[in-house]
C-alpha positions as a printed NumPy array, in Angstrom:
array([[-112.157,   20.928,   80.954],
       [-112.462,   23.633,   83.432],
       [-116.374,   22.974,   83.747],
       [-116.125,   19.505,   83.544],
       [-113.673,   18.952,   86.717],
       [-115.948,   20.898,   88.567],
       [-119.013,   18.884,   87.942],
       [-116.262,   15.912,   88.852],
       [-115.769,   17.705,   92.121],
       [-119.62 ,   18.033,   92.864],
       [-120.231,   14.044,   91.444],
       [-117.451,   12.791,   93.867],
       [-118.935,   14.51 ,   96.705],
       [-122.337,   12.545,   95.747],
       [-120.614,    9.434,   95.269],
       [-118.642,    9.47 ,   98.44 ],
       [-121.266,   10.278,  100.138],
       [-123.837,    7.589,   98.807],
       [-120.494,    4.945,   99.373],
       [-120.641,    5.602,  102.543],
       [-124.31 ,    5.225,  103.382],
       [-124.091,    1.869,  100.991],
       [-121.268,    1.002,  103.345],
       [-122.485,    1.53 ,  106.589],
       [-126.292,    0.343,  106.014],
       [-124.805,   -2.877,  104.359],
       [-122.53 ,   -3.489,  107.741],
       [-126.24 ,   -3.12 ,  109.809],
       [-128.359,   -5.326,  107.89 ],
       [-124.732,   -7.819,  108.253],
       [-124.393,   -7.669,  111.522],
       [-128.139,   -8.108,  112.467],
       [-129.47 ,   -9.876,  109.872],
       [-126.59 ,  -12.221,  108.826],
       [-126.701,  -14.315,  105.123],
       [-129.552,  -15.225,  105.338],
       [-131.691,  -12.245,  106.373],
       [-129.283,  -10.497,  103.26 ],
       [-130.168,  -13.084,  101.31 ],
       [-134.252,  -12.706,  101.77 ],
       [-133.839,   -8.99 ,  100.949],
       [-131.959,   -9.133,   97.728],
       [-134.472,  -12.293,   96.678],
       [-136.868,   -9.552,   98.02 ],
       [-135.756,   -6.616,   95.614],
       [-133.854,   -8.507,   92.494],
       [-137.64 ,   -8.157,   91.116],
       [-138.277,   -4.653,   91.692],
       [-135.046,   -3.026,   90.943],
       [-134.953,   -5.084,   87.646],
       [-138.685,   -3.554,   86.56 ],
       [-137.901,    0.187,   87.405],
       [-135.277,   -0.252,   84.836],
       [-138.032,   -1.59 ,   82.496],
       [-140.771,    0.928,   83.528],
       [-138.238,    3.786,   83.426],
       [-138.544,    3.105,   79.358],
       [-135.495,    5.252,   79.156],
       [-137.551,    8.244,   79.722],
       [-133.972,    9.798,   81.542],
       [-132.667,    8.885,   78.619],
       [-134.57 ,   10.328,   76.144],
       [-135.514,   14.089,   78.889],
       [-132.459,   13.868,   78.91 ],
       [-131.776,   13.866,   75.259],
       [-134.584,   16.251,   73.802],
       [-133.914,   18.919,   76.607],
       [-130.513,   18.891,   75.448],
       [-131.019,   18.957,   71.573],
       [-134.333,   21.446,   72.765],
       [-136.463,   20.29 ,   70.918],
       [-139.541,   20.832,   73.004],
       [-140.132,   23.269,   74.982],
       [-139.545,   22.529,   78.722],
       [-143.201,   22.387,   80.059],
       [-144.808,   20.36 ,   77.687],
       [-141.955,   17.412,   77.981],
       [-142.688,   17.455,   82.058],
       [-146.627,   17.131,   81.296],
       [-145.378,   14.209,   79.117],
       [-142.93 ,   12.106,   81.645],
       [-145.688,   12.579,   84.183],
       [-148.571,   11.557,   81.771],
       [-146.193,    8.301,   80.933],
       [-145.404,    7.998,   84.669],
       [-148.945,    7.243,   85.537],
       [-149.31 ,    4.205,   83.504],
       [-145.845,    2.784,   84.046],
       [-145.883,    3.075,   87.148],
       [-148.759,    0.745,   87.222],
       [-148.208,   -1.928,   85.099],
       [-144.505,   -2.29 ,   87.118],
       [-146.044,   -2.763,   90.217],
       [-148.378,   -5.566,   89.047],
       [-145.984,   -7.334,   87.268],
       [-143.78 ,   -7.356,   89.901],
       [-146.35 ,   -8.638,   92.359],
       [-147.067,  -11.413,   90.132],
       [-143.172,  -12.301,   90.123],
       [-143.034,  -12.293,   93.53 ],
       [-145.9  ,  -13.698,   94.712],
       [-146.19 ,  -16.959,   91.896],
       [-142.766,  -16.979,   90.412],
       [-140.117,  -16.648,   93.277],
       [-139.28 ,  -19.593,   95.488],
       [-140.027,  -18.949,   99.136],
       [-142.92 ,  -18.321,  101.356],
       [-142.767,  -14.459,  101.945],
       [-145.806,  -12.768,  103.014],
       [-148.199,  -10.367,  101.777],
       [-146.675,   -7.408,  103.929],
       [-143.01 ,   -7.946,  103.011],
       [-144.274,   -8.087,   98.928],
       [-145.964,   -4.946,   99.854],
       [-142.944,   -3.406,  101.343],
       [-141.014,   -4.612,   98.042],
       [-143.372,   -3.048,   95.383],
       [-144.565,    0.011,   97.368],
       [-141.588,    1.379,   96.528],
       [-141.692,    1.419,   92.702],
       [-143.932,    4.456,   92.293],
       [-141.537,    7.429,   94.203],
       [-138.265,    5.456,   92.331],
       [-140.163,    5.669,   89.062],
       [-140.429,    9.666,   89.767],
       [-137.115,   10.372,   90.877],
       [-135.559,    8.697,   87.914],
       [-138.191,   10.636,   85.5  ],
       [-137.144,   13.923,   86.586],
       [-133.199,   13.04 ,   86.39 ],
       [-133.829,   13.678,   83.311],
       [-134.464,   16.994,   82.978],
       [-131.363,   17.805,   85.973],
       [-129.429,   16.135,   83.267],
       [-130.797,   17.64 ,   80.183],
       [-130.305,   21.154,   81.796],
       [-126.461,   20.404,   83.153],
       [-128.059,   20.446,   86.488],
       [-125.661,   18.081,   87.662],
       [-125.785,   19.295,   91.667],
       [-129.949,   18.804,   91.623],
       [-129.255,   15.216,   89.671],
       [-126.933,   14.213,   92.45 ],
       [-129.885,   14.496,   95.127],
       [-131.12 ,   12.151,   93.313],
       [-128.218,   10.208,   94.211],
       [-127.045,   10.528,   97.84 ],
       [-130.962,   11.707,   99.473],
       [-132.124,    7.832,   99.442],
       [-129.2  ,    6.197,  100.29 ],
       [-128.902,    8.228,  103.692],
       [-132.477,    8.357,  104.07 ],
       [-132.378,    4.322,  104.423],
       [-129.146,    4.188,  106.451],
       [-130.993,    6.094,  109.251],
       [-134.363,    4.229,  108.313],
       [-132.564,    0.499,  108.487],
       [-130.401,    1.305,  111.659],
       [-133.684,    2.563,  113.601],
       [-135.749,   -0.496,  112.135],
       [-133.374,   -2.935,  112.662],
       [-130.587,   -2.133,  115.742],
       [-133.001,   -0.016,  117.845],
       [-136.372,   -1.494,  116.42 ],
       [-135.516,   -4.586,  115.673],
       [-137.666,   -5.076,  113.12 ],
       [-135.654,   -7.348,  111.057],
       [-136.191,   -8.095,  107.478],
       [-139.381,   -5.426,  107.433],
       [-137.335,   -2.955,  109.175],
       [-135.158,   -3.128,  106.084],
       [-137.536,   -3.31 ,  103.461],
       [-139.268,    0.196,  105.23 ],
       [-135.565,    1.839,  105.088],
       [-136.146,    1.108,  101.541],
       [-138.897,    2.947,  101.16 ],
       [-138.082,    5.828,  103.418],
       [-135.533,    6.544,  101.416],
       [-137.312,    6.988,   97.911],
       [-140.44 ,    8.626,   99.318],
       [-138.543,   11.286,  100.943],
       [-136.67 ,   12.517,   98.104],
       [-139.58 ,   12.499,   96.231],
       [-140.882,   15.119,   97.678],
       [-137.724,   16.851,   97.509],
       [-137.924,   16.407,   93.867],
       [-141.428,   17.636,   93.407],
       [-140.521,   21.172,   95.033],
       [-137.164,   21.388,   92.809],
       [-139.005,   20.574,   89.46 ],
       [-142.424,   22.934,   90.175],
       [-139.736,   25.645,   91.181],
       [-138.325,   24.632,   87.428],
       [-141.782,   24.485,   85.294],
       [-145.688,   24.024,   86.062],
       [-146.225,   20.875,   86.81 ],
       [-149.182,   18.98 ,   85.031],
       [-150.669,   16.185,   83.549],
       [-150.965,   16.311,   80.527],
       [-150.949,   14.741,   77.03 ],
       [-148.669,   16.095,   74.022],
       [-148.813,   12.954,   71.007],
       [-145.476,   14.256,   69.356],
       [-143.514,   14.321,   72.711],
       [-144.885,   11.075,   74.372],
       [-144.091,    9.55 ,   70.876],
       [-140.847,   10.8  ,   71.008],
       [-139.583,   10.058,   74.316],
       [-141.519,    6.532,   73.831],
       [-139.528,    5.566,   70.256],
       [-136.024,    6.72 ,   71.893],
       [-136.9  ,    5.77 ,   75.395],
       [-137.499,    2.068,   74.558],
       [-134.627,    1.332,   73.092],
       [-132.71 ,    2.793,   76.175],
       [-135.185,    0.987,   78.581],
       [-134.562,   -2.683,   76.07 ],
       [-130.973,   -2.107,   76.581],
       [-130.845,   -0.679,   80.331],
       [-132.842,   -4.485,   80.769],
       [-130.391,   -6.345,   78.859],
       [-127.425,   -5.231,   81.61 ],
       [-129.749,   -5.297,   84.462],
       [-130.364,   -8.765,   83.535],
       [-126.942,   -9.475,   83.153],
       [-126.256,   -7.903,   87.08 ],
       [-129.431,   -9.556,   88.361],
       [-129.925,  -12.751,   86.55 ],
       [-127.249,  -14.63 ,   89.047],
       [-129.389,  -13.986,   92.01 ],
       [-132.24 ,  -14.924,   90.48 ],
       [-130.504,  -18.501,   89.357],
       [-128.383,  -19.169,   92.366],
       [-131.836,  -18.486,   94.465],
       [-133.295,  -21.715,   92.045],
       [-130.706,  -23.55 ,   92.381],
       [-129.118,  -23.316,   95.431],
       [-130.703,  -21.659,   98.837],
       [-131.87 ,  -17.919,  100.652],
       [-127.29 ,  -17.815,  102.497],
       [-125.434,  -18.228,   99.337],
       [-127.646,  -15.349,   98.265],
       [-126.607,  -13.337,  100.676],
       [-123.024,  -14.7  ,  100.782],
       [-123.014,  -14.246,   96.979],
       [-125.05 ,  -10.36 ,   97.247],
       [-122.664,   -9.168,  100.156],
       [-119.167,   -9.816,   98.187],
       [-121.061,   -8.026,   94.885],
       [-122.018,   -5.329,   96.823],
       [-118.393,   -4.567,   98.672],
       [-116.442,   -5.36 ,   95.395],
       [-119.067,   -3.374,   92.481],
       [-117.535,   -0.241,   95.01 ],
       [-114.523,   -0.36 ,   92.32 ],
       [-117.197,    1.007,   89.184],
       [-117.905,    4.356,   91.859],
       [-114.768,    5.5  ,   89.446],
       [-116.458,    5.045,   86.479],
       [-119.908,    5.74 ,   87.481],
       [-118.14 ,    8.96 ,   89.191],
       [-117.671,   10.084,   85.104],
       [-120.288,    8.036,   83.344],
       [-123.375,   11.298,   84.993],
       [-121.397,   13.832,   83.016],
       [-120.069,   12.084,   80.101],
       [-124.231,   11.09 ,   79.071],
       [-125.074,   14.741,   80.095],
       [-122.166,   16.332,   77.763],
       [-122.369,   13.864,   75.275],
       [-126.248,   15.038,   74.816],
       [-124.658,   18.732,   73.741],
       [-121.33 ,   18.183,   72.571],
       [-120.147,   20.204,   69.585],
       [-117.689,   17.399,   67.83 ],
       [-118.905,   14.074,   69.067],
       [-116.021,   12.868,   67.835],
       [-113.61 ,   14.83 ,   69.937],
       [-115.62 ,   14.074,   72.481],
       [-115.299,   10.489,   71.852],
       [-111.6  ,   10.845,   72.263],
       [-111.659,   12.284,   75.705],
       [-113.917,    9.743,   76.928],
       [-111.462,    7.184,   75.388],
       [-108.93 ,    8.625,   77.893],
       [-110.848,    8.687,   80.252],
       [-111.338,    4.743,   80.456],
       [-107.434,    4.939,   80.06 ],
       [-107.188,    6.973,   83.101],
       [-110.424,    4.755,   85.159],
       [-108.023,    1.213,   83.878],
       [-105.513,    2.137,   85.597],
       [-106.707,    3.48 ,   88.751],
       [-108.924,    0.415,   89.118],
       [-106.274,   -2.173,   88.701],
       [-104.187,   -0.608,   91.041],
       [-107.684,   -0.957,   93.878],
       [-108.571,   -4.335,   91.983],
       [-104.933,   -5.897,   93.367],
       [-104.495,   -3.934,   96.598],
       [-108.546,   -5.526,   96.972],
       [-107.755,   -8.911,   96.449],
       [-105.253,   -9.435,   99.1  ],
       [-107.048,   -7.293,  101.689],
       [-110.948,   -8.639,  100.9  ],
       [-111.151,  -11.64 ,  103.591],
       [-109.355,   -8.589,  106.177],
       [-112.151,   -6.307,  104.712],
       [-115.071,   -8.965,  105.006],
       [-114.3  ,  -10.428,  108.461],
       [-113.848,   -6.561,  110.274],
       [-117.098,   -5.249,  108.302],
       [-119.283,   -7.993,  108.591],
       [-117.77 ,  -11.148,  111.128],
       [-116.877,  -13.808,  110.545],
       [-120.134,  -15.473,  108.694],
       [-119.266,  -13.677,  105.532],
       [-116.032,  -14.953,  105.075],
       [-117.113,  -16.76 ,  102.325],
       [-117.743,  -13.645,  100.302],
       [-114.487,  -12.727,  100.338],
       [-114.247,  -15.79 ,   97.676],
       [-116.713,  -14.623,   95.807],
       [-114.953,  -10.88 ,   95.49 ],
       [-111.624,  -12.752,   94.416],
       [-113.515,  -14.579,   91.055],
       [-115.074,  -11.488,   90.226],
       [-112.276,   -8.973,   90.142],
       [-111.269,   -9.633,   86.627],
       [-115.434,   -9.032,   85.889],
       [-115.783,   -6.122,   87.278],
       [-112.079,   -4.706,   85.998],
       [-113.086,   -5.606,   82.445],
       [-116.243,   -4.081,   82.235],
       [-114.597,   -0.79 ,   83.533],
       [-114.425,   -0.765,   79.398],
       [-118.499,   -0.336,   78.956],
       [-119.403,    0.904,   82.222],
       [-117.242,    4.455,   80.528],
       [-117.809,    4.06 ,   76.544],
       [-121.806,    3.046,   76.946],
       [-122.381,    6.481,   78.477],
       [-120.653,    8.263,   75.594],
       [-123.422,    6.082,   72.972],
       [-126.056,    6.895,   74.969],
       [-125.502,   10.457,   75.147],
       [-125.16 ,    9.896,   71.345],
       [-128.679,    8.736,   71.003],
       [-127.406,    5.456,   70.274],
       [-127.605,    2.591,   73.029],
       [-128.875,   -0.249,   70.661],
       [-125.022,   -0.633,   70.613],
       [-124.981,   -1.845,   73.803],
       [-127.51 ,   -4.551,   73.155],
       [-125.355,   -5.758,   70.54 ],
       [-122.528,   -6.956,   73.495],
       [-124.858,   -7.938,   76.06 ],
       [-127.314,  -10.903,   74.837],
       [-124.256,  -12.791,   73.662],
       [-123.072,  -12.191,   77.297],
       [-126.44 ,  -12.564,   79.425],
       [-126.907,  -15.994,   76.961],
       [-123.3  ,  -16.959,   78.214],
       [-124.099,  -15.915,   81.956],
       [-127.284,  -17.901,   82.272],
       [-126.024,  -21.15 ,   80.497],
       [-122.947,  -20.922,   83.039],
       [-125.422,  -19.799,   86.204],
       [-127.304,  -23.239,   85.362],
       [-124.806,  -25.457,   85.599],
       [-122.381,  -24.081,   88.279],
       [-124.807,  -22.955,   90.933],
       [-125.922,  -26.025,   92.113],
       [-122.771,  -27.282,   92.612],
       [-120.573,  -24.516,   93.831],
       [-122.995,  -21.756,   94.639],
       [-122.214,  -18.416,   94.951],
       [-118.837,  -19.449,   93.955],
       [-120.116,  -20.896,   90.423],
       [-122.218,  -17.462,   89.893],
       [-119.584,  -15.577,   90.951],
       [-117.435,  -16.806,   88.401],
       [-120.186,  -17.268,   85.464],
       [-120.424,  -13.353,   86.165],
       [-116.546,  -12.516,   85.492],
       [-116.817,  -14.897,   82.278],
       [-120.304,  -12.932,   80.912],
       [-118.329,  -10.078,   82.109],
       [-115.359,  -10.602,   80.221],
       [-117.191,  -10.831,   76.319],
       [-119.568,   -7.773,   77.217],
       [-116.571,   -6.04 ,   77.588],
       [-114.859,   -7.216,   74.162],
       [-117.558,   -7.216,   71.956],
       [-118.486,   -3.36 ,   73.37 ],
       [-115.202,   -2.277,   73.091],
       [-115.429,   -3.399,   69.235],
       [-118.757,   -2.302,   68.478],
       [-117.912,    1.236,   69.972],
       [-114.276,    1.314,   68.186],
       [-116.655,    1.038,   64.906],
       [-119.205,    3.495,   65.696],
       [-116.802,    6.298,   67.199],
       [-114.342,    5.643,   64.054],
       [-111.724,    5.088,   66.471],
       [-109.389,    2.357,   66.094],
       [-108.989,    0.133,   69.403],
       [-105.744,    0.152,   69.428],
       [-105.565,    4.597,   70.072],
       [-108.689,    3.503,   72.598],
       [-106.595,    1.602,   75.195],
       [-103.065,    2.846,   73.892],
       [-101.825,    5.289,   76.673],
       [-100.39 ,    8.519,   76.23 ],
       [ -97.911,   10.8  ,   77.843],
       [-100.815,   13.602,   77.464],
       [-103.103,   11.27 ,   79.695],
       [-101.208,   11.323,   82.718],
       [-100.123,   15.176,   82.31 ],
       [-103.876,   15.83 ,   82.387],
       [-104.344,   14.133,   85.074],
       [-101.867,   15.371,   86.94 ],
       [-103.069,   19.304,   85.375],
       [-106.701,   18.055,   86.568],
       [-105.996,   17.261,   90.142],
       [-103.4  ,   19.88 ,   90.667],
       [-106.663,   22.421,   90.098],
       [-109.261,   19.999,   91.968],
       [-106.578,   20.386,   95.226],
       [-106.494,   24.463,   94.678],
       [-110.467,   24.359,   94.889],
       [-111.205,   22.021,   97.761],
       [-108.831,   24.115,   99.684],
       [-110.366,   27.687,   98.677]])
């Protein structure tokens, strides 16, 4: 477990940076733009975020799997993902423009739409390249893909909203700047690892897409479950309600940083595990530990949510605390999916997530349509929690059957869980003090 803990400590530093940058950025936008400004940013970025998942075509995951399994030489794999990137970028940019221009409620200028979509090429490049880092278990370089754009976004947002009052467009430029700067760094790192050239290798491209598209469809269904509430809330309600909802979601979802911290390492190591079932037992142990930690934080957060929202963002965001309280049960339950899904994804079985998420997505859409007009952000939060609960139960059932471990054994706490946690925590403290 020592190598695992070393990677865990590396990812921990990255995630702490991401959280700190994200919270400070959200405070800046809340204080200077208010709920309506936050709502506009959420509306302008929901389609680009969704299409980034589709446009990625699961290439990061399939690249990780291919490199981890040493199916082809790295030079040919990188050349192939660059070839795919060129075409996926064009498709996503065009489709995103159409969705924002003609299928989004509200009159937004071409300049704001341009700022929303121009980040797509850079973000896709970073996503594709990160699969190479993961496949080589290069967690340090992969971490930069996570924290660098968030830090640059923070700097850009502060400069273009607080110092130079550019309002919503300043926040959008900050997002673009983060992805652009990261692309420059990733390009240099990737170039040092393997010669960068654009070429077509039919078997590799076909293999990457064949496995990757399954990952992409899985990601699309999962992302829709996360984003559909914002889309429907805008259709049935106001920019203000969208702002209240998205700010509440953005804060409470930081509880997922614990499983997110583990998911990167789980995925990379699952792809190369010599004994898949034994590894799944370790993942189940991590789930049990995560669940306890998140439960404790959820209880604390429930009682402090009003204080946190008003202190950080001001009185205008007090209603977001109600959104958070409604979301907490769903956040806790979906931890099951967040942890276990990375194990199956690393084993090259992303379709299991689709089986669990489609019923959940349908339920989410139905509840949002029924509740959003009357209850606004609170209705969206309740719909999301119910759909998260359903997806967690379904996925746990499917995961149990797939890995051959009974549900009772996956969730049942054992004495060694605490012993391992305590032992590894002590090692972590010792390493940090050196």
